[in-house]
Structures are given as structure tokens and as C-alpha cells.
Tab-separated table of C-alpha atoms in Angstrom:
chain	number	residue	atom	x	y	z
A	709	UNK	CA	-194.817	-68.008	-81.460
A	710	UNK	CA	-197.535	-65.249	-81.310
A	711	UNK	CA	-199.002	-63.946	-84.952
A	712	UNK	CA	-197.347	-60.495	-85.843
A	713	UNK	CA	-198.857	-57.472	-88.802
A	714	UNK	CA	-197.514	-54.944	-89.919
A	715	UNK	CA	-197.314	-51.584	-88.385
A	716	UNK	CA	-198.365	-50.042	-91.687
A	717	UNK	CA	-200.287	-51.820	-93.737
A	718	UNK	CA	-201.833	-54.147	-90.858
A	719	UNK	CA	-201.156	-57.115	-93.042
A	720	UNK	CA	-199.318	-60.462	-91.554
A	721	UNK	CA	-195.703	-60.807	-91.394
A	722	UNK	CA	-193.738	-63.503	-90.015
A	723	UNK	CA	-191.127	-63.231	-87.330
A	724	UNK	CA	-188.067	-63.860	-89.411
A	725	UNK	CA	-189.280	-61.102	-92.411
A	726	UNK	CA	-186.769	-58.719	-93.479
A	727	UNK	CA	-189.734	-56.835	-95.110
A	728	UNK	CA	-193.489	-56.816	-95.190
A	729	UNK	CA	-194.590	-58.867	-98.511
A	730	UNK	CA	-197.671	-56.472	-99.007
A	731	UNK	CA	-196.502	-52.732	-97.980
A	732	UNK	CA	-192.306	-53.383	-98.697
A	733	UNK	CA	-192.079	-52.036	-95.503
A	734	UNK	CA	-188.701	-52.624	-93.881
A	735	UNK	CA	-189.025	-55.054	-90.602
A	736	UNK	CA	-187.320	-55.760	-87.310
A	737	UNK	CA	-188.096	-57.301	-84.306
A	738	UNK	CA	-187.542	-55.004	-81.260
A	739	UNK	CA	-187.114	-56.900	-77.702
A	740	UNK	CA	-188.221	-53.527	-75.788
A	741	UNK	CA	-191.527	-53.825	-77.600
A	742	UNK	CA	-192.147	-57.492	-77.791
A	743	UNK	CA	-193.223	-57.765	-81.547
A	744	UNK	CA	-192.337	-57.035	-84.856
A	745	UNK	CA	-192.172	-53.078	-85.858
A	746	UNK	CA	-191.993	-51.333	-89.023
A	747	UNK	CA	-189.043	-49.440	-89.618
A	748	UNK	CA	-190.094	-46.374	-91.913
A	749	UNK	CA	-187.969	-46.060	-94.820
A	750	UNK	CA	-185.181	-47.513	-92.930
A	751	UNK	CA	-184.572	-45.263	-89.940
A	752	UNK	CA	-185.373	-46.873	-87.378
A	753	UNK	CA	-187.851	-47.017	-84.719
A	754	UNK	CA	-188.642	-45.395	-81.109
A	755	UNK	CA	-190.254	-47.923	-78.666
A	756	UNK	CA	-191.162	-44.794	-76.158
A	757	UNK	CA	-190.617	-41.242	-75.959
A	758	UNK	CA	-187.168	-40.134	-75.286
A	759	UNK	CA	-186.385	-43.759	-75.860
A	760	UNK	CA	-182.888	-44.517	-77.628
A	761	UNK	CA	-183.697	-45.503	-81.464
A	762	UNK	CA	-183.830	-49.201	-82.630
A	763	UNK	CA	-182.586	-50.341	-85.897
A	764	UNK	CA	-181.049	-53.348	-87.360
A	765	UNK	CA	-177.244	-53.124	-86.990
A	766	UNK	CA	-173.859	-55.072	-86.878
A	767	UNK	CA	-174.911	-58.646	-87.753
A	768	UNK	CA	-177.816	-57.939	-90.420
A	769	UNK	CA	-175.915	-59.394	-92.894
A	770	UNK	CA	-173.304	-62.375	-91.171
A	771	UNK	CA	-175.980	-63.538	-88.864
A	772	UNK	CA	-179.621	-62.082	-91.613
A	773	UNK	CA	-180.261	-60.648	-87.812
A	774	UNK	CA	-183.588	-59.036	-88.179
A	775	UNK	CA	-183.291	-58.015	-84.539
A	776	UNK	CA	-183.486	-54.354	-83.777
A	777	UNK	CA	-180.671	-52.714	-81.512
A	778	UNK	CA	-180.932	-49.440	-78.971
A	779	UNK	CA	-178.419	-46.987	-80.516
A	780	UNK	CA	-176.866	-46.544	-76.984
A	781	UNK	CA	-175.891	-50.431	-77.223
A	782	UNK	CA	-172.612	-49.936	-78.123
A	783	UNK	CA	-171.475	-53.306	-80.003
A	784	UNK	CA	-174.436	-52.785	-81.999
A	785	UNK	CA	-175.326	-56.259	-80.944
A	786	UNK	CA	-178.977	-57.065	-80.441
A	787	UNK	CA	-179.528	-59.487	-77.286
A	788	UNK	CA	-179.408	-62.620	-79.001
A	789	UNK	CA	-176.111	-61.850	-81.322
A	790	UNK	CA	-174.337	-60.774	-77.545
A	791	UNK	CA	-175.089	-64.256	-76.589
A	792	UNK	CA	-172.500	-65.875	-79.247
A	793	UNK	CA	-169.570	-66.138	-78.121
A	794	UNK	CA	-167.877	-67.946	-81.515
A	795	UNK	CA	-168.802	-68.266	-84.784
A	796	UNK	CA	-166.701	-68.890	-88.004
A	797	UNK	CA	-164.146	-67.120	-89.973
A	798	UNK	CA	-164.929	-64.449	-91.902
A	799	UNK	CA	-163.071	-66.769	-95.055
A	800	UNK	CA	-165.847	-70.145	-94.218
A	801	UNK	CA	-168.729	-69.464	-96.211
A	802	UNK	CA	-170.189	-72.432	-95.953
A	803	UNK	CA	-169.940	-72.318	-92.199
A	804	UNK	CA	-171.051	-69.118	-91.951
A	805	UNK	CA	-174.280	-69.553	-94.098
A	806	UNK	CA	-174.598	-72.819	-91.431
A	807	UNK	CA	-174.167	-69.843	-88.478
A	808	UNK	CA	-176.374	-67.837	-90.180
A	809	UNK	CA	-179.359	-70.576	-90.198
A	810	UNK	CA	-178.398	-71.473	-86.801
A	811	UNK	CA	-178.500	-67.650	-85.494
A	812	UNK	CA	-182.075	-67.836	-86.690
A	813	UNK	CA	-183.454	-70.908	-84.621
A	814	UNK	CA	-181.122	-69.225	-81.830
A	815	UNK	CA	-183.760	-66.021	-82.200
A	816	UNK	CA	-186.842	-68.224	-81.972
A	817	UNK	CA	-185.273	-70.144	-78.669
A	818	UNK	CA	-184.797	-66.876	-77.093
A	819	UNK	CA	-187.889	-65.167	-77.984
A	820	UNK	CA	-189.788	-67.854	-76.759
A	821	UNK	CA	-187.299	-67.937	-73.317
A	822	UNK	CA	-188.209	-63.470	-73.202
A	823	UNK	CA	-191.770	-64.743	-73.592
A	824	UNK	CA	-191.601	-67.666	-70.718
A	825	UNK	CA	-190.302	-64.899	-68.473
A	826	UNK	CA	-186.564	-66.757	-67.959
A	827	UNK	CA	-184.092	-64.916	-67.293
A	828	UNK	CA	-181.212	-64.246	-70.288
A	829	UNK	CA	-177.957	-62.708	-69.768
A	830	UNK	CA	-175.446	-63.020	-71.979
A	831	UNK	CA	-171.900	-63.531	-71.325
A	832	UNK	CA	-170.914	-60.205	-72.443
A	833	UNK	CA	-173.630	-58.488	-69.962
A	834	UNK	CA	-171.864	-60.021	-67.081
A	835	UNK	CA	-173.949	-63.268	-67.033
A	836	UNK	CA	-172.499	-66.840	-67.965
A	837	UNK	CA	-174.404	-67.412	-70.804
A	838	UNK	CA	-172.656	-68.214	-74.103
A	839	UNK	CA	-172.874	-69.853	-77.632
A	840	UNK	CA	-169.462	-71.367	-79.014
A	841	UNK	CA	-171.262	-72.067	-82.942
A	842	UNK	CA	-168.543	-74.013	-84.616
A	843	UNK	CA	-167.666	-75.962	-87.566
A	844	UNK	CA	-166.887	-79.446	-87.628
A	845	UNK	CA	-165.913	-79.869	-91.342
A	846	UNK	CA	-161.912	-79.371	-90.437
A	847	UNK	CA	-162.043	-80.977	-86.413
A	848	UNK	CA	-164.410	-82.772	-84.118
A	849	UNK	CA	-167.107	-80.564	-82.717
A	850	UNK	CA	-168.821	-81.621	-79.695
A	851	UNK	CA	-172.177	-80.394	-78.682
A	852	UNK	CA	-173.212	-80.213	-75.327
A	853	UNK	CA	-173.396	-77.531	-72.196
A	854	UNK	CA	-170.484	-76.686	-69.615
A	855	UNK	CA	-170.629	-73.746	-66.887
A	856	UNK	CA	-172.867	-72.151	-69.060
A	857	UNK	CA	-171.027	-72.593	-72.537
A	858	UNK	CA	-172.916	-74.145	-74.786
A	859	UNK	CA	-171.542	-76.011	-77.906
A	860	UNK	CA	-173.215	-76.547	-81.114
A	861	UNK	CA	-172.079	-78.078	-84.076
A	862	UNK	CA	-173.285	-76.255	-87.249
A	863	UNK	CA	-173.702	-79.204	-89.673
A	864	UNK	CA	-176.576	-80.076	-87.331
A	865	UNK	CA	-178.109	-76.670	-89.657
A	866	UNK	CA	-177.856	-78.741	-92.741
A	867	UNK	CA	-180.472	-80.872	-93.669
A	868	UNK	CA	-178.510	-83.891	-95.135
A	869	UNK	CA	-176.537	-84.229	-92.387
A	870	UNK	CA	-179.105	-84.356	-89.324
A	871	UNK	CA	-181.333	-86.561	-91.651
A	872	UNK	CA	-178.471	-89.182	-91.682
A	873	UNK	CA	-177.381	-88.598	-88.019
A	874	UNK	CA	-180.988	-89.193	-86.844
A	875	UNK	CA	-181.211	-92.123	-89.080
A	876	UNK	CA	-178.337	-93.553	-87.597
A	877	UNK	CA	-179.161	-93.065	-83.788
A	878	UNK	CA	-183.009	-93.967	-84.454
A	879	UNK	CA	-184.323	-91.486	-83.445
A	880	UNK	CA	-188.191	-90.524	-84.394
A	881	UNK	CA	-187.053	-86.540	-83.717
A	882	UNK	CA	-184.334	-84.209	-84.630
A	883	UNK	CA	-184.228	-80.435	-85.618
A	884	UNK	CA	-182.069	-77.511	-85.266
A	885	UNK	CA	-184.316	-75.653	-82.798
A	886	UNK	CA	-184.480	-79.181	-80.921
A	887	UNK	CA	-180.928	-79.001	-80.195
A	888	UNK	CA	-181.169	-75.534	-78.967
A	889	UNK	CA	-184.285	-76.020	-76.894
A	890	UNK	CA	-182.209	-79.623	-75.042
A	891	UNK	CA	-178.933	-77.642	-74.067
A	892	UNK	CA	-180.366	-74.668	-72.993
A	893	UNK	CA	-182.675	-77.111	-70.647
A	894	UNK	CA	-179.217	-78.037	-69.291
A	895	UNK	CA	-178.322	-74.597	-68.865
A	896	UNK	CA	-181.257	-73.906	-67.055
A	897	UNK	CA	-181.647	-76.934	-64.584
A	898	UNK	CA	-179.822	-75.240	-61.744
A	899	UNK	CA	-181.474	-72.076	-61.467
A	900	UNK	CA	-184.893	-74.150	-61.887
A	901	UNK	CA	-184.689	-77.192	-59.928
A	902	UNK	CA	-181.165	-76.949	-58.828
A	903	UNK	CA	-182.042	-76.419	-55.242
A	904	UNK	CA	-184.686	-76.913	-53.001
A	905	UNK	CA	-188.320	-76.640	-52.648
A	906	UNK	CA	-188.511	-78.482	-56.888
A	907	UNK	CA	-184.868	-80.597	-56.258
A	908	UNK	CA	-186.745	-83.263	-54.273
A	909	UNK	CA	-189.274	-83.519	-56.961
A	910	UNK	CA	-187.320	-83.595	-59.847
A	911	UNK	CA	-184.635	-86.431	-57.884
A	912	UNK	CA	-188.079	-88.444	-57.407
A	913	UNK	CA	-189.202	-88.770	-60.646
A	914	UNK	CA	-185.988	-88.356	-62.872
A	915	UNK	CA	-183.682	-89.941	-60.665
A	916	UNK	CA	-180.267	-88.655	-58.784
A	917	UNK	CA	-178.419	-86.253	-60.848
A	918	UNK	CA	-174.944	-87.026	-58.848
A	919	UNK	CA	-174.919	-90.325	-60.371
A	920	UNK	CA	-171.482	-90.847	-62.412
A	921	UNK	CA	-172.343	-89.055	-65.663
A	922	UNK	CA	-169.519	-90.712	-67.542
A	923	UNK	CA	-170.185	-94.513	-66.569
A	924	UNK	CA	-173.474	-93.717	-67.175
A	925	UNK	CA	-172.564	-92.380	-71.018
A	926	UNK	CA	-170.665	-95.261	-71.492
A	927	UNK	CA	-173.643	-97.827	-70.592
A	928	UNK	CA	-175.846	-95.722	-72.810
A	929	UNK	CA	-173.472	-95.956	-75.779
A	930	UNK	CA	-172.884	-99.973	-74.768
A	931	UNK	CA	-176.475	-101.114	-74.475
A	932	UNK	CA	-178.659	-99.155	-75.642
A	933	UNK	CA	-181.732	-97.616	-73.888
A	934	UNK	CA	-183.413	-100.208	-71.290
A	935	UNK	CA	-186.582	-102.479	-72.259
A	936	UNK	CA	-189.549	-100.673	-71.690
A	937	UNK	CA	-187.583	-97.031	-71.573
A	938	UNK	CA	-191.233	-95.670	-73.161
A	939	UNK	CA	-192.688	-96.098	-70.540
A	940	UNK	CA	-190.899	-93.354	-68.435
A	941	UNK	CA	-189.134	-91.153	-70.865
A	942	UNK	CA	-189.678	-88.677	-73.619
A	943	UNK	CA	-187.073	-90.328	-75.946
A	944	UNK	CA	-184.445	-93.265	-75.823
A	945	UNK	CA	-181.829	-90.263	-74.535
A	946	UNK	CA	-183.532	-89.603	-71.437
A	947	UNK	CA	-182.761	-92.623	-70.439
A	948	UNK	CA	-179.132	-92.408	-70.160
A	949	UNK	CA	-178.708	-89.785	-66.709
A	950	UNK	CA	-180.581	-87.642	-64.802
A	951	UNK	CA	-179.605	-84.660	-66.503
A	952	UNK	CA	-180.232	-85.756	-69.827
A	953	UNK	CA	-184.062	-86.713	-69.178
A	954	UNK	CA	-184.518	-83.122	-67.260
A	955	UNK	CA	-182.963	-81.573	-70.445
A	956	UNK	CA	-185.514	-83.882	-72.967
A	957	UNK	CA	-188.110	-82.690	-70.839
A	958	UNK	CA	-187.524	-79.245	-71.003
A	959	UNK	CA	-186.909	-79.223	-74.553
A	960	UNK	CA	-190.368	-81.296	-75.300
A	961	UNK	CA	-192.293	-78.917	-72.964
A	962	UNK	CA	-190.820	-76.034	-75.044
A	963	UNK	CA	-191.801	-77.721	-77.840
A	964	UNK	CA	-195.434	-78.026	-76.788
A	965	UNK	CA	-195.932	-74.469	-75.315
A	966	UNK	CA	-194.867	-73.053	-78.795
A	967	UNK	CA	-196.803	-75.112	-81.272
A	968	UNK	CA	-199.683	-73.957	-78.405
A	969	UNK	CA	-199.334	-70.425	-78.855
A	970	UNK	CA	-198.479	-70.811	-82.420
A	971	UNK	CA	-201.783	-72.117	-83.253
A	972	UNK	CA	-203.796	-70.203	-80.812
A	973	UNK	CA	-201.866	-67.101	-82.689
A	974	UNK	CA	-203.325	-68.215	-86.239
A	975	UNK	CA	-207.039	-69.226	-84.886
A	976	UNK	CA	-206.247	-73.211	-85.120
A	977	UNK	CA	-208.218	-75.446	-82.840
A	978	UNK	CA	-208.678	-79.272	-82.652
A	979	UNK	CA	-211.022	-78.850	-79.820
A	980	UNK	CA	-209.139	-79.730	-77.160
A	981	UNK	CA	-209.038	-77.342	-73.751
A	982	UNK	CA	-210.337	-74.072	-73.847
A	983	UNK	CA	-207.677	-71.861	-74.429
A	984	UNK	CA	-205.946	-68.689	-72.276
A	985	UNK	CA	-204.217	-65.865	-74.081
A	986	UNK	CA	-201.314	-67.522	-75.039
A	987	UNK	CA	-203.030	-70.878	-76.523
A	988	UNK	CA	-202.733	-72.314	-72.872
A	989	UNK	CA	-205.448	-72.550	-70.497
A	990	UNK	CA	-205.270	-69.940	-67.766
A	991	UNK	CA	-203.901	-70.945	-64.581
A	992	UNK	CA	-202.949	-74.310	-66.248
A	993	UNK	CA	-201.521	-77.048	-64.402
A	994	UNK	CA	-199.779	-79.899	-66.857
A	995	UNK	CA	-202.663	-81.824	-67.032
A	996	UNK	CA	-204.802	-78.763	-68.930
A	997	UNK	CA	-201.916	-78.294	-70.773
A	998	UNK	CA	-201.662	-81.763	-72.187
A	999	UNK	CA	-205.444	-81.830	-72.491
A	1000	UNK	CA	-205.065	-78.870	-74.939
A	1001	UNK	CA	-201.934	-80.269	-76.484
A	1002	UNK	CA	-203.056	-83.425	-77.849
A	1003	UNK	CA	-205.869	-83.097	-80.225
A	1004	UNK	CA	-204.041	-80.527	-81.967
A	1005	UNK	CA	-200.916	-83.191	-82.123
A	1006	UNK	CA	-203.384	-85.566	-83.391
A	1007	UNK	CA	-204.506	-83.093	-86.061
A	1008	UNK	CA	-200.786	-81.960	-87.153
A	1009	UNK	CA	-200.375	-85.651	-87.800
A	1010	UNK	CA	-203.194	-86.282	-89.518
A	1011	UNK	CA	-202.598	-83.202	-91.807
A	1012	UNK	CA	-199.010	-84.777	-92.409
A	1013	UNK	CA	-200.305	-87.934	-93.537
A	1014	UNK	CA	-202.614	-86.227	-95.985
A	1015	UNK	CA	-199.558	-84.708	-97.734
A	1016	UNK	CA	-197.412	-87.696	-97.723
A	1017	UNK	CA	-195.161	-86.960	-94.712
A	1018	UNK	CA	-194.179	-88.368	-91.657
A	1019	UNK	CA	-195.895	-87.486	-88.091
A	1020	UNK	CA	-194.298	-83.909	-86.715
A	1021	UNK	CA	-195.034	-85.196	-83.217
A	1022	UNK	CA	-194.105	-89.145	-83.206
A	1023	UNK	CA	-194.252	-89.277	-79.310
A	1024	UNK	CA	-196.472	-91.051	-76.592
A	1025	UNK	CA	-197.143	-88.847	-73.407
A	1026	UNK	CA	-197.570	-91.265	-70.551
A	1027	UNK	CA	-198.298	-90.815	-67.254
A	1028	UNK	CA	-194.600	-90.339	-65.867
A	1029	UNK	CA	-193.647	-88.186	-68.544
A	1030	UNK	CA	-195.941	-85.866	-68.041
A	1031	UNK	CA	-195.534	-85.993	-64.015
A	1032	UNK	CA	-192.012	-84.976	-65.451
A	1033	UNK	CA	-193.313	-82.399	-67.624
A	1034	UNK	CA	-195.224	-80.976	-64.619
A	1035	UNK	CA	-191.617	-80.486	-62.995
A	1036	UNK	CA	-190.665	-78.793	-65.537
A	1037	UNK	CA	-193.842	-76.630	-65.961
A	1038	UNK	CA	-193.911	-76.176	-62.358
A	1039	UNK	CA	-190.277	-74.673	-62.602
A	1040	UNK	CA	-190.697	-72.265	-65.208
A	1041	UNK	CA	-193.616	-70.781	-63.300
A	1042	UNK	CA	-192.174	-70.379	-59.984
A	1043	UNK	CA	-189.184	-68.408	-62.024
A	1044	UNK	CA	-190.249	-66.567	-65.125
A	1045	UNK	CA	-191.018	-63.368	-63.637
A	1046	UNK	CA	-189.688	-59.894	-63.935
A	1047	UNK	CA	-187.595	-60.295	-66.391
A	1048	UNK	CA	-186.076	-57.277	-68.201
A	1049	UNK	CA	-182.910	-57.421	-70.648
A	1050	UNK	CA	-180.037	-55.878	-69.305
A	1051	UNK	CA	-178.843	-53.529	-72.206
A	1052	UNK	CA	-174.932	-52.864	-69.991
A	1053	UNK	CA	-172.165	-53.987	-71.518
A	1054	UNK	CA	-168.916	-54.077	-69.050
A	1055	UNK	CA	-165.663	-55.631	-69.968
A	1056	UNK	CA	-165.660	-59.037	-71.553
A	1057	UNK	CA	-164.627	-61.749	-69.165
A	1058	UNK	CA	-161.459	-64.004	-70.317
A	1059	UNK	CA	-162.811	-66.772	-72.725
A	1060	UNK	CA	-161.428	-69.899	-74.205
A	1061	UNK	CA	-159.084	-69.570	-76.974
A	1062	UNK	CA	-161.582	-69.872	-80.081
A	1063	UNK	CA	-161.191	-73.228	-81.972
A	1064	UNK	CA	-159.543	-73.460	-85.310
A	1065	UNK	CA	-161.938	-71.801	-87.827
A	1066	UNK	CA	-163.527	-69.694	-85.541
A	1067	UNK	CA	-163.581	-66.216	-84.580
A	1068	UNK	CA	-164.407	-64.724	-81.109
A	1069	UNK	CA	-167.047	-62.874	-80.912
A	1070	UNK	CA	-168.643	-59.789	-80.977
């Protein structure tokens, strides 16, 4: 995440701020601009000249969408909101204050996917790309990716409950944005590696995708990850296909390239290698990029254990994950270019039937 200010005052502000702290200035992000504006006394703000005017619309109070929206958009629907495709009933509010946390760590995945250059269409923009955010308090939610449809269960947005699920499956690692950053890595795997010249790459060091998913699920589950699995994977679920170890990678090379930029943004350095603009080093192949990466992990777990806490980053790069992260990194390179956010909106396409407790969207 890159450091904002204020248009008025010049002082910081962070992404998700309603209003600057110093100036009371009202705040919204704006995709056309790429940062955080000021929007004077509430009305709004003109990226260009002759430009439509951006303000904060339909879901600034379901969603707390700080997101500002052209006024020729006509849902009123920043880019981000069009991607949800369910949420919950109007009558949940306890699901809905879950959909409103998850909405936020939806906005930092997507900023940081605008920023990567990857391409985001939502569903109601005629591309395939969808949320379905639902509630599993009355019926079984699972979360996972299908044609483009991805799933999420909103008690992963309260604490108590991922604490106890992570507990439970061991793992060192679990977070809202986590979940986010691992299903949209199986969203993107087509369009990235999906074909060749990267498909013969990825097939060498991950494995073969066409493997049965199900039997392989169901050995997972069974026994557990193999001895050794540290050796060649980012995290015990890696292990279990193909697919899941592309979309672990993805997610913890996500991970990396925004704590990067993040700390670049606010002047932090553990001396690793010399940064580019974006806290990576220009023209960096994985190597630099893991080179630059781990003295600052080694410093964000130091300053963990100084207050008491547990490591942020309990993971060991080794040589085969990080050939895996160079897939990865290689992919998002060859693709993330030219993006710009298509602002259309033709007729919906038919959808599932929402679950039970959910409402379709927008």
C-alpha cells in the first residue's frame, strides 16, 4: 500500500479514512486518480476537466465504502462494490457488519490488483468476476472459487472464529485479506499461467494441475500434508493439488509485494536491497525481490517479539518456493499492463439464485 496526505492540509491519511484526522476534511479514494482525494465540503471531486464528478455513493453506509463513484456510473457502485455479487439481508446485522469488514479487505485486494496492473472486471461490466459474501450462521458456507465465482464465508471477518479455525487446522497463518488474496490466485491462474509460454513452468515446479482434484482433497483431509512438505511449499495446503500451491503462492507473493511497498511508502528499511519506486528493486527478478523482502521480515518479527506477540511472517522461503514465487512473479509481469477500469454497465447476466440470507446484488 503506497502512503497517502491530504489534498488540503498535506497531512497523512490512511486508505480506509472517512475523513482527514487533522483538517476534518471529507475523504474518498478515487480509482481514476489512483490515491486518496479530498472531497471539499462534501461535493465531490473532478479527476480532469470535463471529467464526470466522483463522490461516495450507494454503499457508504452497508459496505463504510470510502470509494468514490463517476456520477455517469449509474448503480452508483464504485468498482469494487460492482464486483459483489451477494451479500446479506438487509434484516442480518450481524452479517452485514461481517460484509462490511469484509468489503474493506475486498478494497485493499483490489487496489493492490489496479496497482499490479491485472486486469478487473466485474461481473456486472460483462466480465466473470464475482463475490457471493455469505453467512454461515443459519447454513454451511463453503469458500472457494468456481468459473469465476468466488465464495467467502463472513465469519472468517470475525476474529474469534478464524483464531479457533486456524488453531484447529495448525496453521502458523490466517487473515481475512489472506483468504481474499488465495481465491483470487485461483481466479487468476488461467489467464496467467493457464496456457503456454508460463504452463510448462508452472506444471514443472508445482506439478500437473489435471490431476483428480477430489481424490486428491480427500488424501489431504486423510493424511495430512507429506513428511518434509517444507521443503517445497509455502504452507501445509499447498501440498494438497496443483492448484492449491499456485493459489498459496500467489497469495504469499501478494503478501510480500504489499508489506514492500508499504514500508518503502512510510521510509522503513532493514537494509536489505536497494529499493525501486514501489519498495521493489527496479527491474527485479524474484531473487532481488526476496533479497529485499527478508530483512524487513526479520525486523517485523523482531518488533513483534518486543511487544509480546507472535511472528507476522512465520514462514521459511526455500529454494523451490521461491522458484515458485518466480512463476508467479514472472506471470504478473508478462500481464499487468494497460489496464483501465471499464466504467459500462450492460445488462446483468443470469446468476445463481442467492442463498438463504442473502440478497443479490447491486
Amino acid at each position: 500500500m503506497r502512503a497517502f496526505r491530504c489534498d488540503v492540509c498535506t497531512a497523512r491519511v490512511a486508505f480506509e479514512s472517512p475523513r482527514c484526522l487533522s483538517c476534518g476534511s471529507a475523504l474518498g479514494y478515487s480509482v481514476t486518480a489512483g490515491r486518496v482525494v479530498a472531497l471539499l465540503d462534501d461535493d465531490g471531486f473532478r479527476p480532469a476537466t470535463g471529467a464526470p464528478v466522483e463522490r461516495r455513493r450507494a454503499n457508504a453506509g452497508i459496505a463504510a465504502c470510502t470509494w468514490v463513484v463517476p456520477e455517469d456510473v449509474p448503480s452508483g457502485l464504485c468498482l469494487c462494490c460492482r464486483l459483489t455479487r451477494t451479500r446479506p439481508n438487509d434484516d442480518d446485522p450481524e452479517a452485514l457488519a461481517a460484509f462490511a469488514r469484509t468489503e474493506a479487505a475486498k478494497r485493499r485486494l483490489v487496489y493492490q490488483l489496479l496497482d499490479l496492473r491485472l486486469p478487473v472486471v466485474p461481473w456486472t461490466d460483462g466480465g466473470d468476476l464475482a463475490f457471493d459474501l455469505l453467512s454461515s450462521r443459519d447454513h454451511p458456507v463453503t469458500t472457494g472459487h468456481a468459473g469465476g465465482v468466488i465464495t467467502l464465508d463472513l465469519a472468517e471477518g470475525d476474529d474469534a472464529h478464524r483464531e479457533a479455525v486456524r488453531a484447529d487446522l495448525g496453521e502458523p497463518y490466517r487473515t481475512l485479506l489472506g483468504h481474499l488474496r488465495h481465491e483470487i490466485g485461483h481466479y487468476y491462474w488461467r489467464p496467467l499461467v493457464g496456457e503456454p509460454p508460463l504452463l510448462e513452468a508452472f506444471r514443472s515446479l508445482f506439478g500437473d494441475e489435471r490431476a483428480d482434484y477430489a481424490a486428491a482433497a480427500g488424501r489431504h483431509y486423510a493424511d495430512g500434508p507429506p513428511e518434509g512438505w517444507g521443503e517445497r511449499h509455502v504452507s501445509a495446503y499447498a501440498t494438497m493439488h496443483p492448484w492449491e500451491d499456485w493459489a498459496e503462492s500467489f497469495a504469499h507473493y501478494l503478501h510480500l509485494r504489499d508489506v514492500l511497498q508499504t514500508a518503502h511508502a512510510y521510509g522503513l528499511s532493514a537494509g536489505g536491497a536497494p529499493a525501486g519506486a514501489d519498495g521493489v528493486p527496479g527491474d527485479a527478478g524474484i531473487e532481488e525481490l526476496v533479497a529485499a523482502w527478508l530483512p524487513l521480515s526479520y525486523g517485523l518479527n523482531a518488533l513483534n517479539r518486543s511487544m509480546g506477540k507472535d511472528d507476522p511472517y512465520p514462514f521459511v522461503l526455500t529454494p523451490a518456493v521461491v522458484a515458485k514465487l518466480g512463476v508467479v512473479h514472472a506471470a504478473v509481469n508478462r500481464r499487468g499492463s494497460g489496464f483501465s477500469p471499464v466504467r459500462a454497465e450492460p445488462a446483468r447476466r443470469p446468476g445463481d439464485a442467492p442463498s438463504r440470507g442473502a440478497s443479490t446484488v447491486p
